[in-house]
mmCIF file with all atom_site columns, C-alpha atoms in Angstrom:
data_model
loop_
_atom_site.group_PDB
_atom_site.id
_atom_site.type_symbol
_atom_site.label_atom_id
_atom_site.label_alt_id
_atom_site.label_comp_id
_atom_site.label_asym_id
_atom_site.label_entity_id
_atom_site.label_seq_id
_atom_site.pdbx_PDB_ins_code
_atom_site.Cartn_x
_atom_site.Cartn_y
_atom_site.Cartn_z
_atom_site.occupancy
_atom_site.B_iso_or_equiv
_atom_site.pdbx_formal_charge
_atom_site.auth_seq_id
_atom_site.auth_comp_id
_atom_site.auth_asym_id
_atom_site.auth_atom_id
_atom_site.pdbx_PDB_model_num
ATOM 1   C CA . MET A 1 1   ? 122.799 93.730  92.109  1.00 0.00 ? 189 MET A CA 1
ATOM 2   C CA . PHE A 1 2   ? 121.878 94.780  88.677  1.00 0.00 ? 190 PHE A CA 1
ATOM 3   C CA . ASN A 1 3   ? 118.414 93.545  88.891  1.00 0.00 ? 191 ASN A CA 1
ATOM 4   C CA . ARG A 1 4   ? 115.587 95.595  87.063  1.00 0.00 ? 192 ARG A CA 1
ATOM 5   C CA . SER A 1 5   ? 111.867 95.415  86.571  1.00 0.00 ? 193 SER A CA 1
ATOM 6   C CA . PRO A 1 6   ? 111.334 93.975  83.061  1.00 0.00 ? 194 PRO A CA 1
ATOM 7   C CA . TYR A 1 7   ? 109.659 96.851  81.133  1.00 0.00 ? 195 TYR A CA 1
ATOM 8   C CA . GLY A 1 8   ? 110.419 95.366  77.809  1.00 0.00 ? 196 GLY A CA 1
ATOM 9   C CA . ALA A 1 9   ? 107.565 92.996  77.853  1.00 0.00 ? 197 ALA A CA 1
ATOM 10  C CA . TYR A 1 10  ? 104.907 95.832  78.001  1.00 0.00 ? 198 TYR A CA 1
ATOM 11  C CA . GLN A 1 11  ? 103.481 97.864  75.218  1.00 0.00 ? 199 GLN A CA 1
ATOM 12  C CA . ILE A 1 12  ? 103.271 101.615 75.772  1.00 0.00 ? 200 ILE A CA 1
ATOM 13  C CA . ALA A 1 13  ? 101.465 104.470 74.435  1.00 0.00 ? 201 ALA A CA 1
ATOM 14  C CA . GLU A 1 14  ? 101.541 108.312 74.519  1.00 0.00 ? 202 GLU A CA 1
ATOM 15  C CA . GLY A 1 15  ? 99.507  110.242 77.062  1.00 0.00 ? 203 GLY A CA 1
ATOM 16  C CA . VAL A 1 16  ? 99.950  109.782 80.789  1.00 0.00 ? 204 VAL A CA 1
ATOM 17  C CA . ASP A 1 17  ? 98.201  112.091 83.035  1.00 0.00 ? 205 ASP A CA 1
ATOM 18  C CA . GLY A 1 18  ? 100.041 113.796 86.009  1.00 0.00 ? 206 GLY A CA 1
ATOM 19  C CA . ALA A 1 19  ? 98.581  111.420 88.523  1.00 0.00 ? 207 ALA A CA 1
ATOM 20  C CA . LEU A 1 20  ? 100.938 108.747 87.285  1.00 0.00 ? 208 LEU A CA 1
ATOM 21  C CA . MET A 1 21  ? 104.117 110.893 88.182  1.00 0.00 ? 209 MET A CA 1
ATOM 22  C CA . GLY A 1 22  ? 102.601 112.117 91.704  1.00 0.00 ? 210 GLY A CA 1
ATOM 23  C CA . ARG A 1 23  ? 101.632 108.433 92.716  1.00 0.00 ? 211 ARG A CA 1
ATOM 24  C CA . THR A 1 24  ? 105.035 107.060 91.482  1.00 0.00 ? 212 THR A CA 1
ATOM 25  C CA . LEU A 1 25  ? 106.927 109.504 93.503  1.00 0.00 ? 213 LEU A CA 1
ATOM 26  C CA . GLY A 1 26  ? 104.744 108.900 96.509  1.00 0.00 ? 214 GLY A CA 1
ATOM 27  C CA . TYR A 1 27  ? 105.379 105.070 96.380  1.00 0.00 ? 215 TYR A CA 1
ATOM 28  C CA . LEU A 1 28  ? 109.091 105.823 95.800  1.00 0.00 ? 216 LEU A CA 1
ATOM 29  C CA . ALA A 1 29  ? 109.291 107.894 98.962  1.00 0.00 ? 217 ALA A CA 1
ATOM 30  C CA . LEU A 1 30  ? 107.465 105.146 100.900 1.00 0.00 ? 218 LEU A CA 1
ATOM 31  C CA . LEU A 1 31  ? 109.729 102.386 99.486  1.00 0.00 ? 219 LEU A CA 1
ATOM 32  C CA . LEU A 1 32  ? 112.962 104.391 100.115 1.00 0.00 ? 220 LEU A CA 1
ATOM 33  C CA . ALA A 1 33  ? 111.752 104.759 103.774 1.00 0.00 ? 221 ALA A CA 1
ATOM 34  C CA . ILE A 1 34  ? 111.305 101.116 104.060 1.00 0.00 ? 222 ILE A CA 1
ATOM 35  C CA . LEU A 1 35  ? 114.694 100.318 102.574 1.00 0.00 ? 223 LEU A CA 1
ATOM 36  C CA . ALA A 1 36  ? 116.369 102.786 105.094 1.00 0.00 ? 224 ALA A CA 1
ATOM 37  C CA . VAL A 1 37  ? 114.636 101.015 108.054 1.00 0.00 ? 225 VAL A CA 1
ATOM 38  C CA . ALA A 1 38  ? 115.706 97.668  106.631 1.00 0.00 ? 226 ALA A CA 1
ATOM 39  C CA . ALA A 1 39  ? 119.188 98.686  106.238 1.00 0.00 ? 227 ALA A CA 1
ATOM 40  C CA . GLY A 1 40  ? 119.292 100.047 109.729 1.00 0.00 ? 228 GLY A CA 1
ATOM 41  C CA . ILE A 1 41  ? 118.209 96.810  111.255 1.00 0.00 ? 229 ILE A CA 1
ATOM 42  C CA . SER A 1 42  ? 120.259 94.576  109.014 1.00 0.00 ? 230 SER A CA 1
ATOM 43  C CA . PRO A 1 43  ? 123.049 93.830  111.471 1.00 0.00 ? 231 PRO A CA 1
ATOM 44  C CA . ALA A 1 44  ? 120.353 92.142  113.588 1.00 0.00 ? 232 ALA A CA 1
ATOM 45  C CA . PHE A 1 45  ? 120.183 89.356  111.033 1.00 0.00 ? 233 PHE A CA 1
ATOM 46  C CA . GLY A 1 46  ? 124.009 88.861  110.867 1.00 0.00 ? 234 GLY A CA 1
ATOM 47  C CA . GLY A 1 47  ? 125.038 86.677  108.016 1.00 0.00 ? 235 GLY A CA 1
ATOM 48  C CA . TRP A 1 48  ? 121.616 85.912  107.077 1.00 0.00 ? 236 TRP A CA 1
ATOM 49  C CA . SER A 1 49  ? 121.157 89.473  105.903 1.00 0.00 ? 237 SER A CA 1
ATOM 50  C CA . LEU A 1 50  ? 122.783 89.014  102.486 1.00 0.00 ? 238 LEU A CA 1
ATOM 51  C CA . TRP A 1 51  ? 120.894 85.901  101.556 1.00 0.00 ? 239 TRP A CA 1
ATOM 52  C CA . LEU A 1 52  ? 117.587 87.335  102.667 1.00 0.00 ? 240 LEU A CA 1
ATOM 53  C CA . GLY A 1 53  ? 118.172 90.403  100.832 1.00 0.00 ? 241 GLY A CA 1
ATOM 54  C CA . ILE A 1 54  ? 119.098 88.680  97.588  1.00 0.00 ? 242 ILE A CA 1
ATOM 55  C CA . ILE A 1 55  ? 115.919 86.423  97.815  1.00 0.00 ? 243 ILE A CA 1
ATOM 56  C CA . GLY A 1 56  ? 113.674 89.374  98.645  1.00 0.00 ? 244 GLY A CA 1
ATOM 57  C CA . ALA A 1 57  ? 115.001 91.604  95.966  1.00 0.00 ? 245 ALA A CA 1
ATOM 58  C CA . PHE A 1 58  ? 115.127 89.280  93.165  1.00 0.00 ? 246 PHE A CA 1
ATOM 59  C CA . LEU A 1 59  ? 111.852 87.572  93.926  1.00 0.00 ? 247 LEU A CA 1
ATOM 60  C CA . GLY A 1 60  ? 110.189 90.812  94.497  1.00 0.00 ? 248 GLY A CA 1
ATOM 61  C CA . THR A 1 61  ? 111.285 92.527  91.169  1.00 0.00 ? 249 THR A CA 1
ATOM 62  C CA . ILE A 1 62  ? 110.107 89.438  89.424  1.00 0.00 ? 250 ILE A CA 1
ATOM 63  C CA . MET A 1 63  ? 106.675 89.280  91.025  1.00 0.00 ? 251 MET A CA 1
ATOM 64  C CA . VAL A 1 64  ? 105.793 93.013  91.265  1.00 0.00 ? 252 VAL A CA 1
ATOM 65  C CA . SER A 1 65  ? 105.470 93.523  87.448  1.00 0.00 ? 253 SER A CA 1
ATOM 66  C CA . ARG A 1 66  ? 103.497 90.406  87.269  1.00 0.00 ? 254 ARG A CA 1
ATOM 67  C CA . ASN A 1 67  ? 100.915 92.112  89.636  1.00 0.00 ? 255 ASN A CA 1
ATOM 68  C CA . ILE A 1 68  ? 100.680 95.336  87.764  1.00 0.00 ? 256 ILE A CA 1
ATOM 69  C CA . ALA A 1 69  ? 97.038  95.027  87.492  1.00 0.00 ? 257 ALA A CA 1
ATOM 70  C CA . SER A 1 70  ? 96.580  95.616  91.362  1.00 0.00 ? 258 SER A CA 1
ATOM 71  C CA . ALA A 1 71  ? 98.170  98.313  93.198  1.00 0.00 ? 259 ALA A CA 1
ATOM 72  C CA . GLY A 1 72  ? 97.746  96.522  96.514  1.00 0.00 ? 260 GLY A CA 1
ATOM 73  C CA . ARG A 1 73  ? 99.467  93.306  95.414  1.00 0.00 ? 261 ARG A CA 1
ATOM 74  C CA . ALA A 1 74  ? 102.238 95.362  93.399  1.00 0.00 ? 262 ALA A CA 1
ATOM 75  C CA . LEU A 1 75  ? 102.943 97.279  96.559  1.00 0.00 ? 263 LEU A CA 1
ATOM 76  C CA . THR A 1 76  ? 103.249 94.064  98.594  1.00 0.00 ? 264 THR A CA 1
ATOM 77  C CA . TRP A 1 77  ? 105.946 92.953  96.465  1.00 0.00 ? 265 TRP A CA 1
ATOM 78  C CA . GLY A 1 78  ? 107.493 96.344  96.067  1.00 0.00 ? 266 GLY A CA 1
ATOM 79  C CA . THR A 1 79  ? 107.735 96.287  99.741  1.00 0.00 ? 267 THR A CA 1
ATOM 80  C CA . ILE A 1 80  ? 109.528 92.952  99.784  1.00 0.00 ? 268 ILE A CA 1
ATOM 81  C CA . VAL A 1 81  ? 111.859 94.449  96.986  1.00 0.00 ? 269 VAL A CA 1
ATOM 82  C CA . ALA A 1 82  ? 112.710 97.353  99.331  1.00 0.00 ? 270 ALA A CA 1
ATOM 83  C CA . ILE A 1 83  ? 113.171 95.282  102.394 1.00 0.00 ? 271 ILE A CA 1
ATOM 84  C CA . GLY A 1 84  ? 115.323 93.006  100.488 1.00 0.00 ? 272 GLY A CA 1
ATOM 85  C CA . MET A 1 85  ? 117.599 95.691  99.140  1.00 0.00 ? 273 MET A CA 1
ATOM 86  C CA . GLY A 1 86  ? 117.810 97.201  102.557 1.00 0.00 ? 274 GLY A CA 1
ATOM 87  C CA . LEU A 1 87  ? 119.122 93.971  104.208 1.00 0.00 ? 275 LEU A CA 1
ATOM 88  C CA . LEU A 1 88  ? 121.416 93.511  101.081 1.00 0.00 ? 276 LEU A CA 1
ATOM 89  C CA . ILE A 1 89  ? 123.156 96.862  101.238 1.00 0.00 ? 277 ILE A CA 1
ATOM 90  C CA . GLY A 1 90  ? 122.837 97.448  104.942 1.00 0.00 ? 278 GLY A CA 1
ATOM 91  C CA . PRO A 1 91  ? 126.139 95.780  106.043 1.00 0.00 ? 279 PRO A CA 1
ATOM 92  C CA . VAL A 1 92  ? 128.046 97.758  103.330 1.00 0.00 ? 280 VAL A CA 1
ATOM 93  C CA . VAL A 1 93  ? 126.440 101.006 104.501 1.00 0.00 ? 281 VAL A CA 1
ATOM 94  C CA . TRP A 1 94  ? 127.178 100.310 108.216 1.00 0.00 ? 282 TRP A CA 1
ATOM 95  C CA . THR A 1 95  ? 130.714 99.339  107.319 1.00 0.00 ? 283 THR A CA 1
ATOM 96  C CA . VAL A 1 96  ? 131.331 102.575 105.429 1.00 0.00 ? 284 VAL A CA 1
ATOM 97  C CA . ALA A 1 97  ? 129.559 104.657 107.999 1.00 0.00 ? 285 ALA A CA 1
ATOM 98  C CA . LEU A 1 98  ? 131.818 103.324 110.773 1.00 0.00 ? 286 LEU A CA 1
ATOM 99  C CA . THR A 1 99  ? 135.085 103.357 108.811 1.00 0.00 ? 287 THR A CA 1
ATOM 100 C CA . GLN A 1 100 ? 134.708 106.114 106.214 1.00 0.00 ? 288 GLN A CA 1
ATOM 101 C CA . PRO A 1 101 ? 131.729 108.234 107.120 1.00 0.00 ? 289 PRO A CA 1
ATOM 102 C CA . THR A 1 102 ? 132.999 111.144 104.778 1.00 0.00 ? 290 THR A CA 1
ATOM 103 C CA . LEU A 1 103 ? 132.859 108.765 101.787 1.00 0.00 ? 291 LEU A CA 1
ATOM 104 C CA . LEU A 1 104 ? 129.373 107.714 102.694 1.00 0.00 ? 292 LEU A CA 1
ATOM 105 C CA . TRP A 1 105 ? 127.995 111.330 102.820 1.00 0.00 ? 293 TRP A CA 1
ATOM 106 C CA . SER A 1 106 ? 129.902 112.296 99.741  1.00 0.00 ? 294 SER A CA 1
ATOM 107 C CA . THR A 1 107 ? 128.429 109.284 97.865  1.00 0.00 ? 295 THR A CA 1
ATOM 108 C CA . LEU A 1 108 ? 124.915 110.252 99.175  1.00 0.00 ? 296 LEU A CA 1
ATOM 109 C CA . GLY A 1 109 ? 125.357 113.735 97.847  1.00 0.00 ? 297 GLY A CA 1
ATOM 110 C CA . THR A 1 110 ? 126.580 112.615 94.424  1.00 0.00 ? 298 THR A CA 1
ATOM 111 C CA . LEU A 1 111 ? 123.610 110.256 94.206  1.00 0.00 ? 299 LEU A CA 1
ATOM 112 C CA . VAL A 1 112 ? 121.131 113.050 95.000  1.00 0.00 ? 300 VAL A CA 1
ATOM 113 C CA . ILE A 1 113 ? 122.764 115.181 92.381  1.00 0.00 ? 301 ILE A CA 1
ATOM 114 C CA . ALA A 1 114 ? 122.660 112.321 89.847  1.00 0.00 ? 302 ALA A CA 1
ATOM 115 C CA . VAL A 1 115 ? 118.930 111.694 90.442  1.00 0.00 ? 303 VAL A CA 1
ATOM 116 C CA . LEU A 1 116 ? 118.147 115.377 90.171  1.00 0.00 ? 304 LEU A CA 1
ATOM 117 C CA . PHE A 1 117 ? 120.092 115.677 87.009  1.00 0.00 ? 305 PHE A CA 1
ATOM 118 C CA . SER A 1 118 ? 118.228 112.811 85.382  1.00 0.00 ? 306 SER A CA 1
ATOM 119 C CA . ALA A 1 119 ? 114.860 114.389 86.331  1.00 0.00 ? 307 ALA A CA 1
ATOM 120 C CA . LEU A 1 120 ? 115.628 117.649 85.166  1.00 0.00 ? 308 LEU A CA 1
ATOM 121 C CA . LEU A 1 121 ? 117.201 116.361 81.879  1.00 0.00 ? 309 LEU A CA 1
ATOM 122 C CA . VAL A 1 122 ? 113.823 114.576 81.136  1.00 0.00 ? 310 VAL A CA 1
ATOM 123 C CA . SER A 1 123 ? 111.839 117.708 82.050  1.00 0.00 ? 311 SER A CA 1
ATOM 124 C CA . TRP A 1 124 ? 113.956 120.058 79.743  1.00 0.00 ? 312 TRP A CA 1
ATOM 125 C CA . ILE A 1 125 ? 114.402 117.800 76.816  1.00 0.00 ? 313 ILE A CA 1
ATOM 126 C CA . PRO A 1 126 ? 111.187 116.511 75.100  1.00 0.00 ? 314 PRO A CA 1
ATOM 127 C CA . TRP A 1 127 ? 112.597 113.367 73.673  1.00 0.00 ? 315 TRP A CA 1
ATOM 128 C CA . ASP A 1 128 ? 111.640 109.642 74.210  1.00 0.00 ? 316 ASP A CA 1
ATOM 129 C CA . PHE A 1 129 ? 114.622 108.493 76.127  1.00 0.00 ? 317 PHE A CA 1
ATOM 130 C CA . THR A 1 130 ? 113.193 104.824 76.235  1.00 0.00 ? 318 THR A CA 1
ATOM 131 C CA . ARG A 1 131 ? 114.897 104.333 72.851  1.00 0.00 ? 319 ARG A CA 1
ATOM 132 C CA . LEU A 1 132 ? 118.219 104.070 74.873  1.00 0.00 ? 320 LEU A CA 1
ATOM 133 C CA . MET A 1 133 ? 116.908 100.832 76.423  1.00 0.00 ? 321 MET A CA 1
ATOM 134 C CA . PRO A 1 134 ? 118.487 98.358  73.920  1.00 0.00 ? 322 PRO A CA 1
ATOM 135 C CA . LEU A 1 135 ? 121.935 100.199 74.373  1.00 0.00 ? 323 LEU A CA 1
ATOM 136 C CA . LEU A 1 136 ? 121.597 100.144 78.276  1.00 0.00 ? 324 LEU A CA 1
ATOM 137 C CA . PHE A 1 137 ? 120.591 96.459  78.303  1.00 0.00 ? 325 PHE A CA 1
ATOM 138 C CA . LEU A 1 138 ? 123.722 95.566  76.462  1.00 0.00 ? 326 LEU A CA 1
ATOM 139 C CA . GLY A 1 139 ? 125.725 97.507  78.905  1.00 0.00 ? 327 GLY A CA 1
ATOM 140 C CA . LEU A 1 140 ? 123.922 95.840  81.825  1.00 0.00 ? 328 LEU A CA 1
ATOM 141 C CA . ILE A 1 141 ? 124.674 92.528  80.327  1.00 0.00 ? 329 ILE A CA 1
ATOM 142 C CA . MET A 1 142 ? 128.212 93.291  79.963  1.00 0.00 ? 330 MET A CA 1
ATOM 143 C CA . LEU A 1 143 ? 128.440 94.334  83.558  1.00 0.00 ? 331 LEU A CA 1
ATOM 144 C CA . LEU A 1 144 ? 126.669 91.094  84.577  1.00 0.00 ? 332 LEU A CA 1
ATOM 145 C CA . VAL A 1 145 ? 128.966 88.875  82.551  1.00 0.00 ? 333 VAL A CA 1
ATOM 146 C CA . THR A 1 146 ? 132.090 90.625  83.858  1.00 0.00 ? 334 THR A CA 1
ATOM 147 C CA . SER A 1 147 ? 130.958 90.258  87.438  1.00 0.00 ? 335 SER A CA 1
ATOM 148 C CA . LEU A 1 148 ? 130.108 86.578  87.045  1.00 0.00 ? 336 LEU A CA 1
ATOM 149 C CA . LEU A 1 149 ? 133.579 85.955  85.374  1.00 0.00 ? 337 LEU A CA 1
ATOM 150 C CA . SER A 1 150 ? 135.339 87.758  88.285  1.00 0.00 ? 338 SER A CA 1
ATOM 151 C CA . TRP A 1 151 ? 133.807 84.905  90.570  1.00 0.00 ? 339 TRP A CA 1
ATOM 152 C CA . ILE A 1 152 ? 135.227 82.233  88.185  1.00 0.00 ? 340 ILE A CA 1
ATOM 153 C CA . ILE A 1 153 ? 138.569 83.620  87.173  1.00 0.00 ? 341 ILE A CA 1
ATOM 154 C CA . PRO A 1 154 ? 140.698 85.319  89.906  1.00 0.00 ? 342 PRO A CA 1
ATOM 155 C CA . GLY A 1 155 ? 142.318 87.595  87.532  1.00 0.00 ? 343 GLY A CA 1
ATOM 156 C CA . MET A 1 156 ? 139.059 89.268  86.622  1.00 0.00 ? 344 MET A CA 1
ATOM 157 C CA . THR A 1 157 ? 138.529 90.628  90.077  1.00 0.00 ? 345 THR A CA 1
ATOM 158 C CA . GLY A 1 158 ? 140.834 93.655  89.351  1.00 0.00 ? 346 GLY A CA 1
ATOM 159 C CA . VAL A 1 159 ? 138.521 94.444  86.429  1.00 0.00 ? 347 VAL A CA 1
ATOM 160 C CA . VAL A 1 160 ? 135.424 94.615  88.494  1.00 0.00 ? 348 VAL A CA 1
ATOM 161 C CA . MET A 1 161 ? 137.049 96.892  91.020  1.00 0.00 ? 349 MET A CA 1
ATOM 162 C CA . SER A 1 162 ? 138.591 99.205  88.382  1.00 0.00 ? 350 SER A CA 1
ATOM 163 C CA . ARG A 1 163 ? 137.546 102.847 87.901  1.00 0.00 ? 351 ARG A CA 1
ATOM 164 C CA . ALA A 1 164 ? 136.376 102.194 84.280  1.00 0.00 ? 352 ALA A CA 1
ATOM 165 C CA . TYR A 1 165 ? 134.223 99.253  85.218  1.00 0.00 ? 353 TYR A CA 1
ATOM 166 C CA . ASN A 1 166 ? 132.560 101.313 87.999  1.00 0.00 ? 354 ASN A CA 1
ATOM 167 C CA . LEU A 1 167 ? 132.158 104.425 86.004  1.00 0.00 ? 355 LEU A CA 1
ATOM 168 C CA . ILE A 1 168 ? 130.369 102.447 83.251  1.00 0.00 ? 356 ILE A CA 1
ATOM 169 C CA . GLY A 1 169 ? 128.075 101.097 85.807  1.00 0.00 ? 357 GLY A CA 1
ATOM 170 C CA . VAL A 1 170 ? 127.460 104.705 86.979  1.00 0.00 ? 358 VAL A CA 1
ATOM 171 C CA . LEU A 1 171 ? 126.630 105.770 83.538  1.00 0.00 ? 359 LEU A CA 1
ATOM 172 C CA . ILE A 1 172 ? 124.251 102.816 82.728  1.00 0.00 ? 360 ILE A CA 1
ATOM 173 C CA . PHE A 1 173 ? 122.142 103.283 85.849  1.00 0.00 ? 361 PHE A CA 1
ATOM 174 C CA . ILE A 1 174 ? 121.984 107.089 85.280  1.00 0.00 ? 362 ILE A CA 1
ATOM 175 C CA . GLY A 1 175 ? 120.667 106.104 81.884  1.00 0.00 ? 363 GLY A CA 1
ATOM 176 C CA . TYR A 1 176 ? 118.101 103.859 83.238  1.00 0.00 ? 364 TYR A CA 1
ATOM 177 C CA . LEU A 1 177 ? 117.116 106.652 85.660  1.00 0.00 ? 365 LEU A CA 1
ATOM 178 C CA . ILE A 1 178 ? 116.596 108.903 82.696  1.00 0.00 ? 366 ILE A CA 1
ATOM 179 C CA . VAL A 1 179 ? 114.520 106.145 80.906  1.00 0.00 ? 367 VAL A CA 1
ATOM 180 C CA . ASP A 1 180 ? 112.391 105.572 83.865  1.00 0.00 ? 368 ASP A CA 1
ATOM 181 C CA . PHE A 1 181 ? 111.712 109.148 84.443  1.00 0.00 ? 369 PHE A CA 1
ATOM 182 C CA . SER A 1 182 ? 110.788 109.479 80.738  1.00 0.00 ? 370 SER A CA 1
ATOM 183 C CA . ILE A 1 183 ? 108.306 106.678 80.986  1.00 0.00 ? 371 ILE A CA 1
ATOM 184 C CA . MET A 1 184 ? 106.797 108.407 84.132  1.00 0.00 ? 372 MET A CA 1
ATOM 185 C CA . ARG A 1 185 ? 106.526 111.789 82.403  1.00 0.00 ? 373 ARG A CA 1
ATOM 186 C CA . PHE A 1 186 ? 105.527 110.882 78.657  1.00 0.00 ? 374 PHE A CA 1
ATOM 187 C CA . ARG A 1 187 ? 104.090 107.295 78.395  1.00 0.00 ? 375 ARG A CA 1
ATOM 188 C CA . GLY A 1 188 ? 101.262 105.149 79.769  1.00 0.00 ? 376 GLY A CA 1
ATOM 189 C CA . ARG A 1 189 ? 100.863 101.567 79.574  1.00 0.00 ? 377 ARG A CA 1
ATOM 190 C CA . VAL A 1 190 ? 98.210  99.840  77.353  1.00 0.00 ? 378 VAL A CA 1
ATOM 191 C CA . ILE A 1 191 ? 97.701  97.136  80.078  1.00 0.00 ? 379 ILE A CA 1
ATOM 192 C CA . PRO A 1 192 ? 95.804  98.205  83.297  1.00 0.00 ? 380 PRO A CA 1
ATOM 193 C CA . LEU A 1 193 ? 97.542  101.016 85.016  1.00 0.00 ? 381 LEU A CA 1
ATOM 194 C CA . GLU A 1 194 ? 96.458  100.479 88.601  1.00 0.00 ? 382 GLU A CA 1
ATOM 195 C CA . GLY A 1 195 ? 99.746  99.142  89.725  1.00 0.00 ? 383 GLY A CA 1
ATOM 196 C CA . ALA A 1 196 ? 101.822 100.896 87.168  1.00 0.00 ? 384 ALA A CA 1
ATOM 197 C CA . PRO A 1 197 ? 103.091 103.653 89.544  1.00 0.00 ? 385 PRO A CA 1
ATOM 198 C CA . VAL A 1 198 ? 104.405 101.011 92.028  1.00 0.00 ? 386 VAL A CA 1
ATOM 199 C CA . VAL A 1 199 ? 106.120 99.126  89.189  1.00 0.00 ? 387 VAL A CA 1
ATOM 200 C CA . LEU A 1 200 ? 107.781 102.505 88.249  1.00 0.00 ? 388 LEU A CA 1
ATOM 201 C CA . ALA A 1 201 ? 108.847 103.239 91.629  1.00 0.00 ? 389 ALA A CA 1
ATOM 202 C CA . VAL A 1 202 ? 110.386 99.853  92.091  1.00 0.00 ? 390 VAL A CA 1
ATOM 203 C CA . SER A 1 203 ? 112.271 100.340 88.991  1.00 0.00 ? 391 SER A CA 1
ATOM 204 C CA . ILE A 1 204 ? 113.514 103.711 89.990  1.00 0.00 ? 392 ILE A CA 1
ATOM 205 C CA . LEU A 1 205 ? 114.314 102.216 93.380  1.00 0.00 ? 393 LEU A CA 1
ATOM 206 C CA . VAL A 1 206 ? 116.522 99.539  91.942  1.00 0.00 ? 394 VAL A CA 1
ATOM 207 C CA . ASP A 1 207 ? 118.344 102.293 89.712  1.00 0.00 ? 395 ASP A CA 1
ATOM 208 C CA . ILE A 1 208 ? 118.951 104.273 92.776  1.00 0.00 ? 396 ILE A CA 1
ATOM 209 C CA . VAL A 1 209 ? 120.369 101.439 94.856  1.00 0.00 ? 397 VAL A CA 1
ATOM 210 C CA . ASN A 1 210 ? 122.647 100.202 92.046  1.00 0.00 ? 398 ASN A CA 1
ATOM 211 C CA . LEU A 1 211 ? 123.923 103.671 91.162  1.00 0.00 ? 399 LEU A CA 1
ATOM 212 C CA . PHE A 1 212 ? 124.617 104.164 94.924  1.00 0.00 ? 400 PHE A CA 1
ATOM 213 C CA . LEU A 1 213 ? 126.718 100.971 94.945  1.00 0.00 ? 401 LEU A CA 1
ATOM 214 C CA . PHE A 1 214 ? 128.678 101.891 91.920  1.00 0.00 ? 402 PHE A CA 1
ATOM 215 C CA . LEU A 1 215 ? 129.326 105.416 93.078  1.00 0.00 ? 403 LEU A CA 1
ATOM 216 C CA . LEU A 1 216 ? 130.492 104.035 96.388  1.00 0.00 ? 404 LEU A CA 1
ATOM 217 C CA . ARG A 1 217 ? 133.019 101.694 94.863  1.00 0.00 ? 405 ARG A CA 1
ATOM 218 C CA . LEU A 1 218 ? 134.033 104.395 92.409  1.00 0.00 ? 406 LEU A CA 1
ATOM 219 C CA . GLY A 1 219 ? 134.695 106.862 95.408  1.00 0.00 ? 407 GLY A CA 1
ATOM 220 C CA . ARG A 1 220 ? 136.903 104.167 97.132  1.00 0.00 ? 408 ARG A CA 1
ATOM 221 C CA . ARG A 1 221 ? 139.476 104.270 94.281  1.00 0.00 ? 409 ARG A CA 1
#
């Protein structure tokens, strides 16, 4: 999916109070619950699940950051993102759950470890990890271009399915998790902050979903 909330457009300044972290984690838990429900009911939408998921995820991630001044409006679009992502990954989750349940549980376990590692790294090392964003963005563009080329050039399909490609994807989204946790801990926005926790929560949600998909494909090798 590779979609992310566009943080680069906003200026940031030191000094976030702890309320931002607490609210962000609260919104993240809510959005994860909504995503899980949407994934659970995705078979009811049949072939429409994929297209509805794509539309919801991409439109929602664009609009949520544009409504950062209002927590209510941002949460509405964040909910659309969560539903869209749930519908998008639901068929994959159901297929793996029915055919390779061990792979699903091992992937979820690895995902939890990766998220905890990212959070602990930011808590242990007092460094501004947002400086990694240009490097991570270049890696993300590489993944996108390679993925698009695989749709056009049949010979590129093997590259997208390779261990190296998926390992790079895992590292990039662990990096984005570290960046988002760093923003949540150390920095505040100069623009109105009412919807900032929602935007952060959506960004972390996008990181988690993409990381899950790359870990899943990596585990299938």
